[in-house]
PDB file of C-alpha atoms in Angstrom:
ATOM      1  CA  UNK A 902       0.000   0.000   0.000  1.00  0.00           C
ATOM      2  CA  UNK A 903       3.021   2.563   0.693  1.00  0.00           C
ATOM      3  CA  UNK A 904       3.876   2.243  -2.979  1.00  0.00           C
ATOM      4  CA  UNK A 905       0.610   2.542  -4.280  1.00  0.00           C
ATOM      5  CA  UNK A 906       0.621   5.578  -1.915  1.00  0.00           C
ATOM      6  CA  UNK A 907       3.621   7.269  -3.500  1.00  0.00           C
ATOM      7  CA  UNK A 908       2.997   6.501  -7.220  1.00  0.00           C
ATOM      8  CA  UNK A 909      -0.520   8.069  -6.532  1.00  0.00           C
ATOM      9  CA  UNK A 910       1.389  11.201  -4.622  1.00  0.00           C
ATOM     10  CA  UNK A 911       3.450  11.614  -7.438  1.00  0.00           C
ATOM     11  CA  UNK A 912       1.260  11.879 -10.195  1.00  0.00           C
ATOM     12  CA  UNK A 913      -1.124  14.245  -8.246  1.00  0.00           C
ATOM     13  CA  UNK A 914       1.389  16.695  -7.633  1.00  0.00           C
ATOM     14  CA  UNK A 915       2.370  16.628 -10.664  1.00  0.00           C
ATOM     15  CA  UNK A 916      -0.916  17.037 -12.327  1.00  0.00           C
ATOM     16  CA  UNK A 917      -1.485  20.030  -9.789  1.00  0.00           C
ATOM     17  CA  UNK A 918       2.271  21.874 -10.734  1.00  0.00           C
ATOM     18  CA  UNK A 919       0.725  21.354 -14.661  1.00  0.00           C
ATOM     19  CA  UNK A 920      -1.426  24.459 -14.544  1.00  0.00           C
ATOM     20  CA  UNK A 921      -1.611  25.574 -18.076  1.00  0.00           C
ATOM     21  CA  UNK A 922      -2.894  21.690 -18.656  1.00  0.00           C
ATOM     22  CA  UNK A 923      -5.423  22.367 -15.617  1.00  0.00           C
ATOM     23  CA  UNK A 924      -6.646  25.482 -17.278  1.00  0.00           C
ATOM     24  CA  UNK A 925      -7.310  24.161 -20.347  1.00  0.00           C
ATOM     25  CA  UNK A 926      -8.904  21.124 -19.584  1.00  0.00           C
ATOM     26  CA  UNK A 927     -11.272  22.958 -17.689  1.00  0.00           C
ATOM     27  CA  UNK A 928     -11.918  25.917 -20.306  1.00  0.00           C
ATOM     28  CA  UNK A 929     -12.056  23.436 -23.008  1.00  0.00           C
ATOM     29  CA  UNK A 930     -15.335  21.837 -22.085  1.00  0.00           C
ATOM     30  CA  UNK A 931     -17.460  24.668 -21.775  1.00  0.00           C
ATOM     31  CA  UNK A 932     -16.441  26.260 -24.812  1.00  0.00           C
ATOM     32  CA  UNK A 933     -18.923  22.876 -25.922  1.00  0.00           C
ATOM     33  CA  UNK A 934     -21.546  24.240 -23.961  1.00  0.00           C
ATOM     34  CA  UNK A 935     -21.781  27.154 -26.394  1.00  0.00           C
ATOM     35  CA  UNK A 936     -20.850  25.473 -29.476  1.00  0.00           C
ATOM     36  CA  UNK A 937     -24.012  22.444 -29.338  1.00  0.00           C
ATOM     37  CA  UNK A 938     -26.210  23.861 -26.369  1.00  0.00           C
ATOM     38  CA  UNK A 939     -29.172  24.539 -28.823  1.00  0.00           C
ATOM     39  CA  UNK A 940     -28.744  20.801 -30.411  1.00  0.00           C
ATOM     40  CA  UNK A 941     -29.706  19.541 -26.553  1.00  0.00           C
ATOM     41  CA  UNK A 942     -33.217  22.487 -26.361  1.00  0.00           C
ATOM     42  CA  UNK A 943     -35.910  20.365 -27.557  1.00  0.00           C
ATOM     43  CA  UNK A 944     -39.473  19.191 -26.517  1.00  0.00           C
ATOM     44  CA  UNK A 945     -38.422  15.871 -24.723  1.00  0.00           C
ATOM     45  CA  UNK A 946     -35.273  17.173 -22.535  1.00  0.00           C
ATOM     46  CA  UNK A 947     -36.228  19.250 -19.479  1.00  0.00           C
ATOM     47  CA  UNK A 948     -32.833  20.634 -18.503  1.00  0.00           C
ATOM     48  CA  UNK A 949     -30.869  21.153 -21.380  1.00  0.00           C
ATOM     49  CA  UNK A 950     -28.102  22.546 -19.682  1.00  0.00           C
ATOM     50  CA  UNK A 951     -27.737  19.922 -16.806  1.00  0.00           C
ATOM     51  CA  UNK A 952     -28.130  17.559 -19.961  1.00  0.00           C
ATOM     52  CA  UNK A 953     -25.244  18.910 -21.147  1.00  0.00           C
ATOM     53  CA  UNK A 954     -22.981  19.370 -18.755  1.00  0.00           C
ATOM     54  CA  UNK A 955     -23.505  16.181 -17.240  1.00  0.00           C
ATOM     55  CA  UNK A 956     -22.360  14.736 -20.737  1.00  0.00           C
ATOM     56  CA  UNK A 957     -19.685  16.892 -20.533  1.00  0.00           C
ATOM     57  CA  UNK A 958     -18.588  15.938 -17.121  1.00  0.00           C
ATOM     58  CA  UNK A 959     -18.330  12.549 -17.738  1.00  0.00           C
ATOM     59  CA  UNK A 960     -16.282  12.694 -21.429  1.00  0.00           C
ATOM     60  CA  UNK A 961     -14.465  15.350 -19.228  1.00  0.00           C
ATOM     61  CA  UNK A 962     -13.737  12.057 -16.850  1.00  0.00           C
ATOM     62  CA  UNK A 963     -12.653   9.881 -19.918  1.00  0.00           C
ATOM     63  CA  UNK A 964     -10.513  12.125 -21.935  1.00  0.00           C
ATOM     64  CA  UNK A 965      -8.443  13.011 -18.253  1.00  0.00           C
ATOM     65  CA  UNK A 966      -8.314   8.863 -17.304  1.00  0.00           C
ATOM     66  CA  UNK A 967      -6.998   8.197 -20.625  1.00  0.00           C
ATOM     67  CA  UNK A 968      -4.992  10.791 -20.936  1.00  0.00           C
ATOM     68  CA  UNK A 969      -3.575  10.785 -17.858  1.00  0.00           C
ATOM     69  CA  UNK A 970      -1.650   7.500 -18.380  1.00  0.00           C
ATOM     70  CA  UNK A 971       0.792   9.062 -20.590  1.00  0.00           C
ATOM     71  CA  UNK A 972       2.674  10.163 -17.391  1.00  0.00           C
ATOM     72  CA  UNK A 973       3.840   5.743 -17.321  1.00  0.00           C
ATOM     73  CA  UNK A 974       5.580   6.468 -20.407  1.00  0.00           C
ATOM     74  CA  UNK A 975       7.081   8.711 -19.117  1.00  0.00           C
ATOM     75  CA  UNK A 976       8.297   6.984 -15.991  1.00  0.00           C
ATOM     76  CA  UNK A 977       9.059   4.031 -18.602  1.00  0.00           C
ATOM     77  CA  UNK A 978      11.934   6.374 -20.575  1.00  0.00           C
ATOM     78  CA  UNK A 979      12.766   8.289 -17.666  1.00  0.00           C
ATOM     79  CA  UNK A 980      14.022   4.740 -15.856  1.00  0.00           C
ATOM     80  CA  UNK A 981      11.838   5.687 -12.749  1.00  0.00           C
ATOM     81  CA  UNK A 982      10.177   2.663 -13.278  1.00  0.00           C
ATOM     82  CA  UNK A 983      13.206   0.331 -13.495  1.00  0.00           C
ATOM     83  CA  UNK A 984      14.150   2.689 -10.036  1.00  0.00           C
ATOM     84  CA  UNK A 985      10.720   1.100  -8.942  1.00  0.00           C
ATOM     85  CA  UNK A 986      10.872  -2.119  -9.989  1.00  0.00           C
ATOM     86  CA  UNK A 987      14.457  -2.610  -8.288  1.00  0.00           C
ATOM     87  CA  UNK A 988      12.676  -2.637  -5.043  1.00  0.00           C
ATOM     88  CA  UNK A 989      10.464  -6.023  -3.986  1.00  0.00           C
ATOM     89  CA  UNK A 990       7.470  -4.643  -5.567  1.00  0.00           C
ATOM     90  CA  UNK A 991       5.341  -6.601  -7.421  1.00  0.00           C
ATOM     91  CA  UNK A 992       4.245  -4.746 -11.187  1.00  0.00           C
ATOM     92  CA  UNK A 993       0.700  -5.679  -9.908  1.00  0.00           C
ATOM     93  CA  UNK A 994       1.476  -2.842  -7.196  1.00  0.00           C
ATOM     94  CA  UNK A 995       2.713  -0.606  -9.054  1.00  0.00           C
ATOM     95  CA  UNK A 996      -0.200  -0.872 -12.222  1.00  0.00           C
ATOM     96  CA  UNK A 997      -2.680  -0.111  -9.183  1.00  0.00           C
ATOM     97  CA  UNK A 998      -0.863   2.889  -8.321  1.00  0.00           C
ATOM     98  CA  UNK A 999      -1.245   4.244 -11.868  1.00  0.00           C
ATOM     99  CA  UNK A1000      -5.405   3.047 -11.945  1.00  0.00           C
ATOM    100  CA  UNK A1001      -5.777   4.534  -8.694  1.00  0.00           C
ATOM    101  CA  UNK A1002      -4.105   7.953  -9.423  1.00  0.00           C
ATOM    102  CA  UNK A1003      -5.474   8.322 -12.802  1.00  0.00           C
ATOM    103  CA  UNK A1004      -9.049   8.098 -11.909  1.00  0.00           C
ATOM    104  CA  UNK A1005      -8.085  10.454  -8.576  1.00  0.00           C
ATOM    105  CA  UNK A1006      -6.717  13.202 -11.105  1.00  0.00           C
ATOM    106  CA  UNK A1007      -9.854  12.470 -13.397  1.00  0.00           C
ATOM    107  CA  UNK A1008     -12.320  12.275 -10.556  1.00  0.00           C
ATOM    108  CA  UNK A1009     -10.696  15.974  -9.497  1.00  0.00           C
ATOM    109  CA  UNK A1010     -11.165  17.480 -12.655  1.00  0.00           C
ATOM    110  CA  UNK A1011     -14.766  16.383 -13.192  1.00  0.00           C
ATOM    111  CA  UNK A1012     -15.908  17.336  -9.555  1.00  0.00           C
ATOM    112  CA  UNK A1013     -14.100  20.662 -10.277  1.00  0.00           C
ATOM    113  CA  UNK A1014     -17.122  20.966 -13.618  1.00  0.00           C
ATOM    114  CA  UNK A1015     -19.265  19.713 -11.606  1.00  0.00           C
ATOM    115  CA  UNK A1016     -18.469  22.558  -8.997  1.00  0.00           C
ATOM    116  CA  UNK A1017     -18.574  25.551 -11.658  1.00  0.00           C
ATOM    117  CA  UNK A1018     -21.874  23.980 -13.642  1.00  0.00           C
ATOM    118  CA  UNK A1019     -23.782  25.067 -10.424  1.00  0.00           C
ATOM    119  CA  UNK A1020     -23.488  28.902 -11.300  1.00  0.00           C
ATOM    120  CA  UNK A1021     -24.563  28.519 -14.879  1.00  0.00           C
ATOM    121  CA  UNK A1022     -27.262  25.868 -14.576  1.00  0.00           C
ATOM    122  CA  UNK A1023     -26.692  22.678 -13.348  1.00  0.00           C
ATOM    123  CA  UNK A1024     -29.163  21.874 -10.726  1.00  0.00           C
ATOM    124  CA  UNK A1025     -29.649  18.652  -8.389  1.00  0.00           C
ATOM    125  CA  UNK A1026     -32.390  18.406  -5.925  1.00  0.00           C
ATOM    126  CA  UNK A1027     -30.854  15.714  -3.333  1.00  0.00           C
ATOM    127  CA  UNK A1028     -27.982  15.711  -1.662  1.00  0.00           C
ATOM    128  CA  UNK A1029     -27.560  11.980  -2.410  1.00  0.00           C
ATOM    129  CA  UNK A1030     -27.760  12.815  -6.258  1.00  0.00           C
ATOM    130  CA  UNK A1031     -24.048  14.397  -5.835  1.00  0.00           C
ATOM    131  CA  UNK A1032     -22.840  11.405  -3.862  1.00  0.00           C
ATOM    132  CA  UNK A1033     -24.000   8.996  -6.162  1.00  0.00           C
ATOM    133  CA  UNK A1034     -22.305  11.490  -8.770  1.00  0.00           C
ATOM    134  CA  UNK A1035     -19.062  11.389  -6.878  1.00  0.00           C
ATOM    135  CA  UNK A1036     -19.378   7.749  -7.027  1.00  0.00           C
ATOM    136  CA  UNK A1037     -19.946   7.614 -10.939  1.00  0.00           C
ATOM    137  CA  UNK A1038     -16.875   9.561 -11.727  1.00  0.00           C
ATOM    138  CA  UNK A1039     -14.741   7.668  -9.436  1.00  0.00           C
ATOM    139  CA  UNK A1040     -16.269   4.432 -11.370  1.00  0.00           C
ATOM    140  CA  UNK A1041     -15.728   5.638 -14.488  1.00  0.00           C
ATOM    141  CA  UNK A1042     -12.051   7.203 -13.732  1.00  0.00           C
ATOM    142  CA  UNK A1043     -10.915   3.274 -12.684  1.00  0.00           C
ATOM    143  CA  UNK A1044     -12.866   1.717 -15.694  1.00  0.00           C
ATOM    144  CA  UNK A1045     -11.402   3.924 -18.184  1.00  0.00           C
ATOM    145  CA  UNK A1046      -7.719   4.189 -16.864  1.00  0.00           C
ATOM    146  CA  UNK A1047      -7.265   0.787 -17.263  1.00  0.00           C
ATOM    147  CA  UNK A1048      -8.060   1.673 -20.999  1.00  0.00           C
ATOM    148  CA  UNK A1049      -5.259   4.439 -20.983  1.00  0.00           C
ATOM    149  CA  UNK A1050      -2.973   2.550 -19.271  1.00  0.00           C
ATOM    150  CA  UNK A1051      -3.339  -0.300 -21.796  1.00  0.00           C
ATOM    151  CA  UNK A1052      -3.074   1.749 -24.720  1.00  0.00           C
ATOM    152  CA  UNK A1053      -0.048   3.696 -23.164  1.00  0.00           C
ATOM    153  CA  UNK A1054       1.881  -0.130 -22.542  1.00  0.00           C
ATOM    154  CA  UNK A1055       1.591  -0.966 -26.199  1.00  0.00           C
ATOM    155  CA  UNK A1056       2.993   2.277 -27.747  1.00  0.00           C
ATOM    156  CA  UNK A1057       5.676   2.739 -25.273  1.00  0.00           C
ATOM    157  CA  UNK A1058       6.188   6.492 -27.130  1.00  0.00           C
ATOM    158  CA  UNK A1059       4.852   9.862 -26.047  1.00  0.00           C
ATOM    159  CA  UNK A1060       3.929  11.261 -29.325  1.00  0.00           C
ATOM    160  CA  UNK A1061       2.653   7.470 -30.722  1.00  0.00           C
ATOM    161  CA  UNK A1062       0.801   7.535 -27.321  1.00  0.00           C
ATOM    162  CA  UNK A1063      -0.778  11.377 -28.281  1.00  0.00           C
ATOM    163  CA  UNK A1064      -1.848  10.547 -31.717  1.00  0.00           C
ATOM    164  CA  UNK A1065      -3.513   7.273 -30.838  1.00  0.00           C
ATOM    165  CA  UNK A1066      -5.259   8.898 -28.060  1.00  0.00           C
ATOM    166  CA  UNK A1067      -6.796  12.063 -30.719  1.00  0.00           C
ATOM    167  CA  UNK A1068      -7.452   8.882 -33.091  1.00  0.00           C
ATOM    168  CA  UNK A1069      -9.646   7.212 -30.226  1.00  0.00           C
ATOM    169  CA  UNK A1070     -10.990   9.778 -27.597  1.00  0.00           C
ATOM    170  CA  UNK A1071     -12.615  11.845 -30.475  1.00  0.00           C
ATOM    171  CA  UNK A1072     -14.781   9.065 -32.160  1.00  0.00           C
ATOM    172  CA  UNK A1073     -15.246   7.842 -29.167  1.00  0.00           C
ATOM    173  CA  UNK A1074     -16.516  11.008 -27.674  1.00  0.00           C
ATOM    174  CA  UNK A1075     -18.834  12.344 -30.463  1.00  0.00           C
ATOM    175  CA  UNK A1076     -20.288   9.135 -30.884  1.00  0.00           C
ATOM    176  CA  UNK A1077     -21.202   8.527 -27.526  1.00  0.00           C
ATOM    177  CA  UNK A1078     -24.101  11.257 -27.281  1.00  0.00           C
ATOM    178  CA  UNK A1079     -22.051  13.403 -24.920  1.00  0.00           C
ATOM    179  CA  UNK A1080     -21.956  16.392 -27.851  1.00  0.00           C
ATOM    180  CA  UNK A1081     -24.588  15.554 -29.743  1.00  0.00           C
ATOM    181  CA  UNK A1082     -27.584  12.644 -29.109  1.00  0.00           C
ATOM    182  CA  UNK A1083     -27.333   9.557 -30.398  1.00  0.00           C
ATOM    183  CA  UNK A1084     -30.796   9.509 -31.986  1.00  0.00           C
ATOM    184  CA  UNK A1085     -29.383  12.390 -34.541  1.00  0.00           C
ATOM    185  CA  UNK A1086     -26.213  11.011 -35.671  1.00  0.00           C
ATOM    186  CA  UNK A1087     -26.825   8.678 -39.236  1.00  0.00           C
ATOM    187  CA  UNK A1088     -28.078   4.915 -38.371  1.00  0.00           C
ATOM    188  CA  UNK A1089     -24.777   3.496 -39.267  1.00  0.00           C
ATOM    189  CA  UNK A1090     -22.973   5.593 -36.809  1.00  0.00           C
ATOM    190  CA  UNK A1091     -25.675   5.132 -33.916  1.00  0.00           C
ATOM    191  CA  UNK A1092     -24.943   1.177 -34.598  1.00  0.00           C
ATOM    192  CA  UNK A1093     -21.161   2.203 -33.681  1.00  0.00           C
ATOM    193  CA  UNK A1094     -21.884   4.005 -30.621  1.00  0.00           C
ATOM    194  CA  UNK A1095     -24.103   0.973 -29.215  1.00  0.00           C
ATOM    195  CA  UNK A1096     -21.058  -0.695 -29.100  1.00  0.00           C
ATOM    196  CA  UNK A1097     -18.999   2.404 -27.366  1.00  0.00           C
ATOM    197  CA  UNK A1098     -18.925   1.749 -23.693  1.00  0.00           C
ATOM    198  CA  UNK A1099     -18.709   5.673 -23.414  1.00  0.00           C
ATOM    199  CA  UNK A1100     -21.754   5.672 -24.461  1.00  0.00           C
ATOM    200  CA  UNK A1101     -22.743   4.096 -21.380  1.00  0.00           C
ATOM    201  CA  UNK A1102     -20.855   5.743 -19.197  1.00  0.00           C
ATOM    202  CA  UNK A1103     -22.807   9.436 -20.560  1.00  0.00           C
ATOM    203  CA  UNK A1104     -26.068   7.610 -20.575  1.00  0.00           C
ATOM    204  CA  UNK A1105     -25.417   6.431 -17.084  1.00  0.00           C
ATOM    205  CA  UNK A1106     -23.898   9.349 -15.308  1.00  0.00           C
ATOM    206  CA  UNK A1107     -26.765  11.687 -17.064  1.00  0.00           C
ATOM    207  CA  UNK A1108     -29.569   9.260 -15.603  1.00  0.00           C
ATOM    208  CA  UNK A1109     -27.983   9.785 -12.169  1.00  0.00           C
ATOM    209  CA  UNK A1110     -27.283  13.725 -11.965  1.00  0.00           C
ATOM    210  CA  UNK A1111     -30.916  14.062 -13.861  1.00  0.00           C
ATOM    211  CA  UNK A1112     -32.538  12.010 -11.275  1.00  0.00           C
ATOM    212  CA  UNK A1113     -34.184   9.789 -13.335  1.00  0.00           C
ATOM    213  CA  UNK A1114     -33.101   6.754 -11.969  1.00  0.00           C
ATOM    214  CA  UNK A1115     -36.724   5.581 -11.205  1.00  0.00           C
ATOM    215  CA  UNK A1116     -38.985   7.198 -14.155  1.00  0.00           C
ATOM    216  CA  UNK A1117     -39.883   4.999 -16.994  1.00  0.00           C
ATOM    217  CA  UNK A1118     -37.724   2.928 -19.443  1.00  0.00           C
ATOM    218  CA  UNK A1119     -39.976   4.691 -22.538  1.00  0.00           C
ATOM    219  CA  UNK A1120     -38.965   8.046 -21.074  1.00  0.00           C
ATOM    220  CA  UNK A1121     -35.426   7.444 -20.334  1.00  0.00           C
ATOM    221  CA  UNK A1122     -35.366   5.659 -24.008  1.00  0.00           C
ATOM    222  CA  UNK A1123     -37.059   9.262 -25.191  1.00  0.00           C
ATOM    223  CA  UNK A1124     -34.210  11.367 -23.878  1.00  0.00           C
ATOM    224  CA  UNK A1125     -31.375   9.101 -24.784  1.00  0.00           C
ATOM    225  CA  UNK A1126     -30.756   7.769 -21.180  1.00  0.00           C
ATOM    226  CA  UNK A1127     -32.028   4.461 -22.225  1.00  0.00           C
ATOM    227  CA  UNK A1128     -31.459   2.269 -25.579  1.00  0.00           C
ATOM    228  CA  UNK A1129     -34.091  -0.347 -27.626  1.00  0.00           C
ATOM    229  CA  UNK A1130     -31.667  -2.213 -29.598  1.00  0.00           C
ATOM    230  CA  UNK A1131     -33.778  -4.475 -31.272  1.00  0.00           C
ATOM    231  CA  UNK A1132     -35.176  -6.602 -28.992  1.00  0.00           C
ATOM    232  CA  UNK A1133     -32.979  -5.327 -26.200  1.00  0.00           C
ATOM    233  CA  UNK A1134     -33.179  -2.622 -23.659  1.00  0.00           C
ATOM    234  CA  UNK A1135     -30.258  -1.151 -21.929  1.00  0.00           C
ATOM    235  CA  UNK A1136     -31.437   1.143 -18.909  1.00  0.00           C
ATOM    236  CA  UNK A1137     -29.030   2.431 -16.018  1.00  0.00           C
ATOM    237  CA  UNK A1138     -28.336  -1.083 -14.618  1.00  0.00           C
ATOM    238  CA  UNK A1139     -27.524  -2.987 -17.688  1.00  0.00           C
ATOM    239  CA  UNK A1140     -25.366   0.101 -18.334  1.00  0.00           C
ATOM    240  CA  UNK A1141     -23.844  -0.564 -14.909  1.00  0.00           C
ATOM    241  CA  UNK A1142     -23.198  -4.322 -15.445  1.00  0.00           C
ATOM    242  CA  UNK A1143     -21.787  -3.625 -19.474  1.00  0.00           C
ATOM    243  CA  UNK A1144     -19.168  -0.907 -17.993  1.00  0.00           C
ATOM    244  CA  UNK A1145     -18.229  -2.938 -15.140  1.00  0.00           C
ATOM    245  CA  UNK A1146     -17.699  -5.647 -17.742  1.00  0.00           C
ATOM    246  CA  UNK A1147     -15.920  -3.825 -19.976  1.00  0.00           C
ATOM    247  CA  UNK A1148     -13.476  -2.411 -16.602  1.00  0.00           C
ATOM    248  CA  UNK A1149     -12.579  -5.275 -15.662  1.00  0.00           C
ATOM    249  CA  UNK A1150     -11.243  -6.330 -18.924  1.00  0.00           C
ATOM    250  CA  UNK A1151      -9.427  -3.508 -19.615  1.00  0.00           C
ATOM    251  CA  UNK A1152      -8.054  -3.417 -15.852  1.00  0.00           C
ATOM    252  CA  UNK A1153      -7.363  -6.794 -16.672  1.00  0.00           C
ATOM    253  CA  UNK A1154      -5.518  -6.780 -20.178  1.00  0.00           C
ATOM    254  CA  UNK A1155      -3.751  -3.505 -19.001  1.00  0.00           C
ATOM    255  CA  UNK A1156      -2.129  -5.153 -15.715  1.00  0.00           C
ATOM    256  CA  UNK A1157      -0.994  -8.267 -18.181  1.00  0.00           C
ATOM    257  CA  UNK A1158       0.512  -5.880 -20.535  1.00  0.00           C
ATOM    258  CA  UNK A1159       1.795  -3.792 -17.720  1.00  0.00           C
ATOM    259  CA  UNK A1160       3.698  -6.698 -16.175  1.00  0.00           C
ATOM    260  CA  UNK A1161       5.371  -7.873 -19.687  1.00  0.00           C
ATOM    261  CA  UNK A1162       6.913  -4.557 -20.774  1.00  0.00           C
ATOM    262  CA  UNK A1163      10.788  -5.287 -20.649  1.00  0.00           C
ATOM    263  CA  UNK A1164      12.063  -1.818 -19.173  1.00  0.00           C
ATOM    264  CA  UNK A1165      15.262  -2.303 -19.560  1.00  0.00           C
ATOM    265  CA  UNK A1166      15.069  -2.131 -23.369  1.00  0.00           C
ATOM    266  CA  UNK A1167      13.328   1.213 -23.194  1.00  0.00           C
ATOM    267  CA  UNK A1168      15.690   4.608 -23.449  1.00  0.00           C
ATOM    268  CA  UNK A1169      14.877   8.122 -24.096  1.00  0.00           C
ATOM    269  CA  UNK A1170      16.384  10.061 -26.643  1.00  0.00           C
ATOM    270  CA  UNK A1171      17.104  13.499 -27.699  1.00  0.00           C
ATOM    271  CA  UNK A1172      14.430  14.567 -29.309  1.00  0.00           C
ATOM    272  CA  UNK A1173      11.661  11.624 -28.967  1.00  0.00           C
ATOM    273  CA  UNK A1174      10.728   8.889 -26.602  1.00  0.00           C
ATOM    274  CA  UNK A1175      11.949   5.545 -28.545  1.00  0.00           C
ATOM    275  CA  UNK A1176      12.088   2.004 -27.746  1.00  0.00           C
ATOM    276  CA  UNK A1177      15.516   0.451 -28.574  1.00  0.00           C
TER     277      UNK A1177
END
């Protein structure tokens, strides 16, 4: 637990002494606010801009998990890890630290949204909505790093690492109804995001901070908080059960990978971060 403590020190206070990063990430989801508000102002959604920002919030969540993990690659150049590793630690240990800090730094950055959505809209009538919401993020932060942390093993290269992460996290995020609602995009692209477990995770998290956890499957199917796929209907608790699914296999493949990366072969150069 003491090295799980440290790793997850680390990367806080580093993601705390990255201000200009900080700043950003939390500008850069509002300015979607005011791009596709008016897409979300329509006769079945009550609170377009809760609507909205709770999609927000929780892409906000994703894109910071995933991202997040590019900090191993650099402890994998930088030889901190082989530092690490030198001491009887297991790589087991040290793969939690990264889930554990990556969905802390993600959690953080979502909470802080969460936080400034209150003065232009947001609004939650129980106090046990914004624990449950709390919860949700923290869920989705451990699901998803496992994701980032997977990817981030296999390319082993900062700027591999950032173009692979553009190449998934924008699909993944404007097919997931977190910008714009599924129902609108072409059917061949609403087939895709059926089978985007971000999708989920909006549908989900939006279905909590609404407070719509009890109202009808028709109505949560009417505001895109609930899917008929065929003969199929996904509401908040198969949504639950797909993305706990889908975490554990990522956790899972991410941990194996993780544990197989030879370290030793892995150098930085001048310029780039390259495996030998």
């Amino acid at each position: 637990m003491r090295v799980v403590y440290a790793l997850w020190l680390r990367n806080l206070k580093a993601f705390v002494r990255n201000k200009p990063a900080l700043i950003f990430n939390l500008i850069f989801p509002f300015f979607f606010i005011f791009v596709f508000g008016e897409i979300f102002r329509n006769d079945f959604i009550e609170n377009p801009m809760s609507y909205m920002l709770a999609g927000i919030i929780a892409a906000t969540v994703f894109d910071s998990s995933f991202r997040v993990s590019s900090s191993t690659i650099d402890d994998m150049t930088s030889g901190f890890m082989k530092e690490v590793l030198v001491s009887p630690v297991s790589r087991l240990t040290v793969a939690a630290g990264q889930f554990i800090s990556s969905a802390t730094i993600a959690t953080v950055q979502g909470v802080i949204i969460f936080g400034v959505g209150f003065f232009i809209g947001f609004r939650i009538t129980s106090p046990f909505t914004i624990i449950l919401a709390l919860l949700a993020m923290v869920f989705i932060g451990l699901v998803l790093a496992g994701f980032g942390l997977l990817i981030a093993t296999m390319t082993k290269n900062t700027q591999t690492f950032q173009a692979v992460s553009i190449a998934i996290t924008m699909p993944m995020t404007f097919m997931s109804g977190a910008y714009i609602p599924l129902s609108m995009l072409p059917n061949a692209l609403r087939w895709v995001g059926y089978f985007n477990p971000l999708t989920y995770v909006v549908s989900l998290f939006r279905t909590i901070t609404l407070e719509k956890l009890d109202v009808p499957v028709a109505e949560l199917i009417a505001e895109d908080l609930a899917f008929e796929i065929g003969r199929i209907t996904i509401g908040p608790a198969q949504a639950l059960m797909i993305l706990t699914i889908v975490g554990i296999a990522f956790i899972s493949l991410s941990a194996l990978a993780f544990a197989r990366v030879d370290f030793s072969r892995m150098n930085r150069s001048k310029d780039d971060y390259l495996e030998i």
